[in-house]
Amino acid sequence: MNDKFEQLSRDMYHSRNIEDKVQAYPPESAEKSAGAARTKKAMSNAKLATIHPKTEVLGRERELRSLERKLKKQKKQFDKEVESQLVEQAALVREERHLHDGLVKQNITIQASEEKRLKAVHKREEEENVVADKQLELDVLKDTETDLTERLTLQEARLKRLVKFSAYLNKVVDESEAYTETSDIIDRFDTLNMTYGDLLTLDAENQDAIDAKRKEFARSKDMRGNEALGLTNQVAGLQERLDILQQENTKLESEWAHIQNTAAKQMLLLGQLKLATNNLYTMVQNHLGPHKYSPGASFPEMLDWIALFIQDLSDITSRFINPAPADGSTSTLGMAERDALRARPVQRRVVEPKAKK
């Protein structure tokens, strides 16, 4: 019985989670019986105090047997209560499992519902964004429609104004042989308009080039004016120098005239000298004989021959005036020296002409 009680205690210890929910209390009958037993024990103890020890021992044995019987009854009752508690515990476990399964299913359902809710919210946000985009596109389309309506109105008004021109172009096509369709006239107009634009651009470029050239011309004109002023100053300086040089030229011309007059006199004197020299040379050649005559001699050669002849005459006259000494030496040139002098070729002196100033 004790082993069964200990096993029951261990089972109850391992199932604390269930015992926390359902706590087992001892029944009221057991409490009352325990109280009565304690009262009787106290009375028996008081009686036994006056009874013989053997009688007391018998009484105690009797009490113990009665207590054992009572304990057995209480254990049986307690076993019944434990069995009922175990049944209730099993029922509670089954109920807890059922509740746990229900909670799990509920959690799964809640999670699925939350996911559905999030998807619905996300879808609603997407739909709101799509609606906003569509509204924005609708506003843009409305603005575009308004703009196109205004442009259509303007085009219709312009078309009404240009109808007469269209009729005019059709009439030109009908009467002209150069154009077969109205588009040809329009193309020709576009070409001429583009050419006109190109000409305007070219004219603007040419105008810019002309302005640049004008500026360059003005700058060049200023530079040329400065250069002309400098050249004028140079011309003034050169004119002054020219006057000075003209004065010097006049002075040099007067000196040149004087030189020419002097040269004329010198030429006259030179002619006279040449004539006299020629006469003297002729006399010398006549004196020497025809074998010594050289008709093509120049003026310096003539002078050499005349100088040689005068030397010979000087020697001859000195020989007659001053007789020779006893040793036969003479102070003048001997005959052999004079013959060598005669045999020596006469070197002609070249007279270079004076350079003209």
JSON list of N, CA and C in Angstrom, two decimals, residues 255-292:
[
{"chain": "A", "resi": 255, "resn": "GLU", "atom": "N", "xyz": [84.98, 122.38, -105.66]},
{"chain": "A", "resi": 255, "resn": "GLU", "atom": "CA", "xyz": [86.33, 121.81, -105.53]},
{"chain": "A", "resi": 255, "resn": "GLU", "atom": "C", "xyz": [86.66, 120.94, -106.74]},
{"chain": "A", "resi": 256, "resn": "TRP", "atom": "N", "xyz": [85.66, 120.20, -107.24]},
{"chain": "A", "resi": 256, "resn": "TRP", "atom": "CA", "xyz": [85.89, 119.38, -108.43]},
{"chain": "A", "resi": 256, "resn": "TRP", "atom": "C", "xyz": [86.21, 120.23, -109.66]},
{"chain": "A", "resi": 257, "resn": "ALA", "atom": "N", "xyz": [85.52, 121.34, -109.79]},
{"chain": "A", "resi": 257, "resn": "ALA", "atom": "CA", "xyz": [85.84, 122.26, -110.91]},
{"chain": "A", "resi": 257, "resn": "ALA", "atom": "C", "xyz": [87.29, 122.78, -110.80]},
{"chain": "A", "resi": 258, "resn": "HIS", "atom": "N", "xyz": [87.66, 123.09, -109.53]},
{"chain": "A", "resi": 258, "resn": "HIS", "atom": "CA", "xyz": [89.03, 123.54, -109.32]},
{"chain": "A", "resi": 258, "resn": "HIS", "atom": "C", "xyz": [90.02, 122.43, -109.64]},
{"chain": "A", "resi": 259, "resn": "ILE", "atom": "N", "xyz": [89.63, 121.16, -109.22]},
{"chain": "A", "resi": 259, "resn": "ILE", "atom": "CA", "xyz": [90.50, 120.02, -109.50]},
{"chain": "A", "resi": 259, "resn": "ILE", "atom": "C", "xyz": [90.58, 119.80, -111.01]},
{"chain": "A", "resi": 260, "resn": "GLN", "atom": "N", "xyz": [89.43, 119.93, -111.70]},
{"chain": "A", "resi": 260, "resn": "GLN", "atom": "CA", "xyz": [89.43, 119.75, -113.15]},
{"chain": "A", "resi": 260, "resn": "GLN", "atom": "C", "xyz": [90.32, 120.80, -113.85]},
{"chain": "A", "resi": 261, "resn": "ASN", "atom": "N", "xyz": [90.21, 122.02, -113.33]},
{"chain": "A", "resi": 261, "resn": "ASN", "atom": "CA", "xyz": [91.07, 123.07, -113.93]},
{"chain": "A", "resi": 261, "resn": "ASN", "atom": "C", "xyz": [92.55, 122.76, -113.69]},
{"chain": "A", "resi": 262, "resn": "THR", "atom": "N", "xyz": [92.82, 122.35, -112.45]},
{"chain": "A", "resi": 262, "resn": "THR", "atom": "CA", "xyz": [94.21, 122.00, -112.12]},
{"chain": "A", "resi": 262, "resn": "THR", "atom": "C", "xyz": [94.66, 120.81, -112.95]},
{"chain": "A", "resi": 263, "resn": "ALA", "atom": "N", "xyz": [93.73, 119.80, -113.11]},
{"chain": "A", "resi": 263, "resn": "ALA", "atom": "CA", "xyz": [94.08, 118.62, -113.89]},
{"chain": "A", "resi": 263, "resn": "ALA", "atom": "C", "xyz": [94.31, 118.99, -115.35]},
{"chain": "A", "resi": 264, "resn": "ALA", "atom": "N", "xyz": [93.55, 119.92, -115.86]},
{"chain": "A", "resi": 264, "resn": "ALA", "atom": "CA", "xyz": [93.76, 120.36, -117.25]},
{"chain": "A", "resi": 264, "resn": "ALA", "atom": "C", "xyz": [95.15, 120.98, -117.41]},
{"chain": "A", "resi": 265, "resn": "LYS", "atom": "N", "xyz": [95.47, 121.78, -116.42]},
{"chain": "A", "resi": 265, "resn": "LYS", "atom": "CA", "xyz": [96.83, 122.39, -116.48]},
{"chain": "A", "resi": 265, "resn": "LYS", "atom": "C", "xyz": [97.90, 121.31, -116.39]},
{"chain": "A", "resi": 266, "resn": "GLN", "atom": "N", "xyz": [97.63, 120.31, -115.45]},
{"chain": "A", "resi": 266, "resn": "GLN", "atom": "CA", "xyz": [98.60, 119.23, -115.31]},
{"chain": "A", "resi": 266, "resn": "GLN", "atom": "C", "xyz": [98.66, 118.38, -116.57]},
{"chain": "A", "resi": 267, "resn": "MET", "atom": "N", "xyz": [97.51, 118.16, -117.21]},
{"chain": "A", "resi": 267, "resn": "MET", "atom": "CA", "xyz": [97.49, 117.39, -118.45]},
{"chain": "A", "resi": 267, "resn": "MET", "atom": "C", "xyz": [98.23, 118.13, -119.56]},
{"chain": "A", "resi": 268, "resn": "LEU", "atom": "N", "xyz": [98.05, 119.42, -119.58]},
{"chain": "A", "resi": 268, "resn": "LEU", "atom": "CA", "xyz": [98.80, 120.22, -120.57]},
{"chain": "A", "resi": 268, "resn": "LEU", "atom": "C", "xyz": [100.29, 120.12, -120.32]},
{"chain": "A", "resi": 269, "resn": "LEU", "atom": "N", "xyz": [100.63, 120.23, -119.02]},
{"chain": "A", "resi": 269, "resn": "LEU", "atom": "CA", "xyz": [102.05, 120.11, -118.68]},
{"chain": "A", "resi": 269, "resn": "LEU", "atom": "C", "xyz": [102.55, 118.70, -118.98]},
{"chain": "A", "resi": 270, "resn": "LEU", "atom": "N", "xyz": [101.68, 117.67, -118.71]},
{"chain": "A", "resi": 270, "resn": "LEU", "atom": "CA", "xyz": [102.08, 116.30, -118.99]},
{"chain": "A", "resi": 270, "resn": "LEU", "atom": "C", "xyz": [102.24, 116.09, -120.49]},
{"chain": "A", "resi": 271, "resn": "GLY", "atom": "N", "xyz": [101.37, 116.70, -121.27]},
{"chain": "A", "resi": 271, "resn": "GLY", "atom": "CA", "xyz": [101.50, 116.59, -122.73]},
{"chain": "A", "resi": 271, "resn": "GLY", "atom": "C", "xyz": [102.81, 117.22, -123.23]},
{"chain": "A", "resi": 272, "resn": "GLN", "atom": "N", "xyz": [103.10, 118.32, -122.63]},
{"chain": "A", "resi": 272, "resn": "GLN", "atom": "CA", "xyz": [104.37, 118.97, -123.00]},
{"chain": "A", "resi": 272, "resn": "GLN", "atom": "C", "xyz": [105.55, 118.09, -122.61]},
{"chain": "A", "resi": 273, "resn": "LEU", "atom": "N", "xyz": [105.42, 117.46, -121.36]},
{"chain": "A", "resi": 273, "resn": "LEU", "atom": "CA", "xyz": [106.50, 116.58, -120.91]},
{"chain": "A", "resi": 273, "resn": "LEU", "atom": "C", "xyz": [106.60, 115.37, -121.84]},
{"chain": "A", "resi": 274, "resn": "LYS", "atom": "N", "xyz": [105.45, 114.78, -122.24]},
{"chain": "A", "resi": 274, "resn": "LYS", "atom": "CA", "xyz": [105.49, 113.66, -123.16]},
{"chain": "A", "resi": 274, "resn": "LYS", "atom": "C", "xyz": [106.11, 114.04, -124.50]},
{"chain": "A", "resi": 275, "resn": "LEU", "atom": "N", "xyz": [105.75, 115.20, -124.95]},
{"chain": "A", "resi": 275, "resn": "LEU", "atom": "CA", "xyz": [106.31, 115.65, -126.23]},
{"chain": "A", "resi": 275, "resn": "LEU", "atom": "C", "xyz": [107.82, 115.85, -126.14]},
{"chain": "A", "resi": 276, "resn": "ALA", "atom": "N", "xyz": [108.24, 116.45, -125.01]},
{"chain": "A", "resi": 276, "resn": "ALA", "atom": "CA", "xyz": [109.68, 116.65, -124.82]},
{"chain": "A", "resi": 276, "resn": "ALA", "atom": "C", "xyz": [110.39, 115.32, -124.64]},
{"chain": "A", "resi": 277, "resn": "THR", "atom": "N", "xyz": [109.72, 114.41, -123.89]},
{"chain": "A", "resi": 277, "resn": "THR", "atom": "CA", "xyz": [110.31, 113.09, -123.66]},
{"chain": "A", "resi": 277, "resn": "THR", "atom": "C", "xyz": [110.41, 112.34, -124.97]},
{"chain": "A", "resi": 278, "resn": "ASN", "atom": "N", "xyz": [109.37, 112.41, -125.78]},
{"chain": "A", "resi": 278, "resn": "ASN", "atom": "CA", "xyz": [109.40, 111.74, -127.07]},
{"chain": "A", "resi": 278, "resn": "ASN", "atom": "C", "xyz": [110.51, 112.29, -127.94]},
{"chain": "A", "resi": 279, "resn": "ASN", "atom": "N", "xyz": [110.68, 113.58, -127.91]},
{"chain": "A", "resi": 279, "resn": "ASN", "atom": "CA", "xyz": [111.75, 114.20, -128.71]},
{"chain": "A", "resi": 279, "resn": "ASN", "atom": "C", "xyz": [113.11, 113.74, -128.21]},
{"chain": "A", "resi": 280, "resn": "LEU", "atom": "N", "xyz": [113.28, 113.72, -126.86]},
{"chain": "A", "resi": 280, "resn": "LEU", "atom": "CA", "xyz": [114.54, 113.27, -126.29]},
{"chain": "A", "resi": 280, "resn": "LEU", "atom": "C", "xyz": [114.78, 111.81, -126.62]},
{"chain": "A", "resi": 281, "resn": "TYR", "atom": "N", "xyz": [113.73, 110.99, -126.55]},
{"chain": "A", "resi": 281, "resn": "TYR", "atom": "CA", "xyz": [113.87, 109.56, -126.84]},
{"chain": "A", "resi": 281, "resn": "TYR", "atom": "C", "xyz": [114.25, 109.37, -128.31]},
{"chain": "A", "resi": 282, "resn": "THR", "atom": "N", "xyz": [113.64, 110.18, -129.16]},
{"chain": "A", "resi": 282, "resn": "THR", "atom": "CA", "xyz": [113.99, 110.10, -130.60]},
{"chain": "A", "resi": 282, "resn": "THR", "atom": "C", "xyz": [115.46, 110.44, -130.80]},
{"chain": "A", "resi": 283, "resn": "MET", "atom": "N", "xyz": [115.90, 111.48, -130.09]},
{"chain": "A", "resi": 283, "resn": "MET", "atom": "CA", "xyz": [117.30, 111.87, -130.18]},
{"chain": "A", "resi": 283, "resn": "MET", "atom": "C", "xyz": [118.20, 110.75, -129.68]},
{"chain": "A", "resi": 284, "resn": "VAL", "atom": "N", "xyz": [117.81, 110.11, -128.55]},
{"chain": "A", "resi": 284, "resn": "VAL", "atom": "CA", "xyz": [118.62, 109.02, -128.00]},
{"chain": "A", "resi": 284, "resn": "VAL", "atom": "C", "xyz": [118.67, 107.86, -128.97]},
{"chain": "A", "resi": 285, "resn": "GLN", "atom": "N", "xyz": [117.54, 107.50, -129.56]},
{"chain": "A", "resi": 285, "resn": "GLN", "atom": "CA", "xyz": [117.50, 106.40, -130.50]},
{"chain": "A", "resi": 285, "resn": "GLN", "atom": "C", "xyz": [118.31, 106.71, -131.74]},
{"chain": "A", "resi": 286, "resn": "ASN", "atom": "N", "xyz": [118.21, 107.95, -132.17]},
{"chain": "A", "resi": 286, "resn": "ASN", "atom": "CA", "xyz": [119.03, 108.34, -133.34]},
{"chain": "A", "resi": 286, "resn": "ASN", "atom": "C", "xyz": [120.50, 108.24, -132.99]},
{"chain": "A", "resi": 287, "resn": "HIS", "atom": "N", "xyz": [120.87, 108.59, -131.76]},
{"chain": "A", "resi": 287, "resn": "HIS", "atom": "CA", "xyz": [122.26, 108.54, -131.35]},
{"chain": "A", "resi": 287, "resn": "HIS", "atom": "C", "xyz": [122.73, 107.10, -131.20]},
{"chain": "A", "resi": 288, "resn": "LEU", "atom": "N", "xyz": [121.85, 106.20, -130.68]},
{"chain": "A", "resi": 288, "resn": "LEU", "atom": "CA", "xyz": [122.25, 104.82, -130.47]},
{"chain": "A", "resi": 288, "resn": "LEU", "atom": "C", "xyz": [122.33, 104.05, -131.77]},
{"chain": "A", "resi": 289, "resn": "GLY", "atom": "N", "xyz": [121.52, 104.40, -132.73]},
{"chain": "A", "resi": 289, "resn": "GLY", "atom": "CA", "xyz": [121.56, 103.69, -134.00]},
{"chain": "A", "resi": 289, "resn": "GLY", "atom": "C", "xyz": [120.28, 102.89, -134.18]},
{"chain": "A", "resi": 290, "resn": "PRO", "atom": "N", "xyz": [120.05, 102.41, -135.41]},
{"chain": "A", "resi": 290, "resn": "PRO", "atom": "CA", "xyz": [118.81, 101.69, -135.70]},
{"chain": "A", "resi": 290, "resn": "PRO", "atom": "C", "xyz": [118.72, 100.33, -135.01]},
{"chain": "A", "resi": 291, "resn": "HIS", "atom": "N", "xyz": [119.91, 99.71, -134.66]},
{"chain": "A", "resi": 291, "resn": "HIS", "atom": "CA", "xyz": [119.84, 98.38, -134.06]},
{"chain": "A", "resi": 291, "resn": "HIS", "atom": "C", "xyz": [119.32, 98.45, -132.61]},
{"chain": "A", "resi": 292, "resn": "LYS", "atom": "N", "xyz": [119.34, 99.59, -131.98]},
{"chain": "A", "resi": 292, "resn": "LYS", "atom": "CA", "xyz": [118.82, 99.75, -130.62]},
{"chain": "A", "resi": 292, "resn": "LYS", "atom": "C", "xyz": [117.45, 100.38, -130.56]}
]
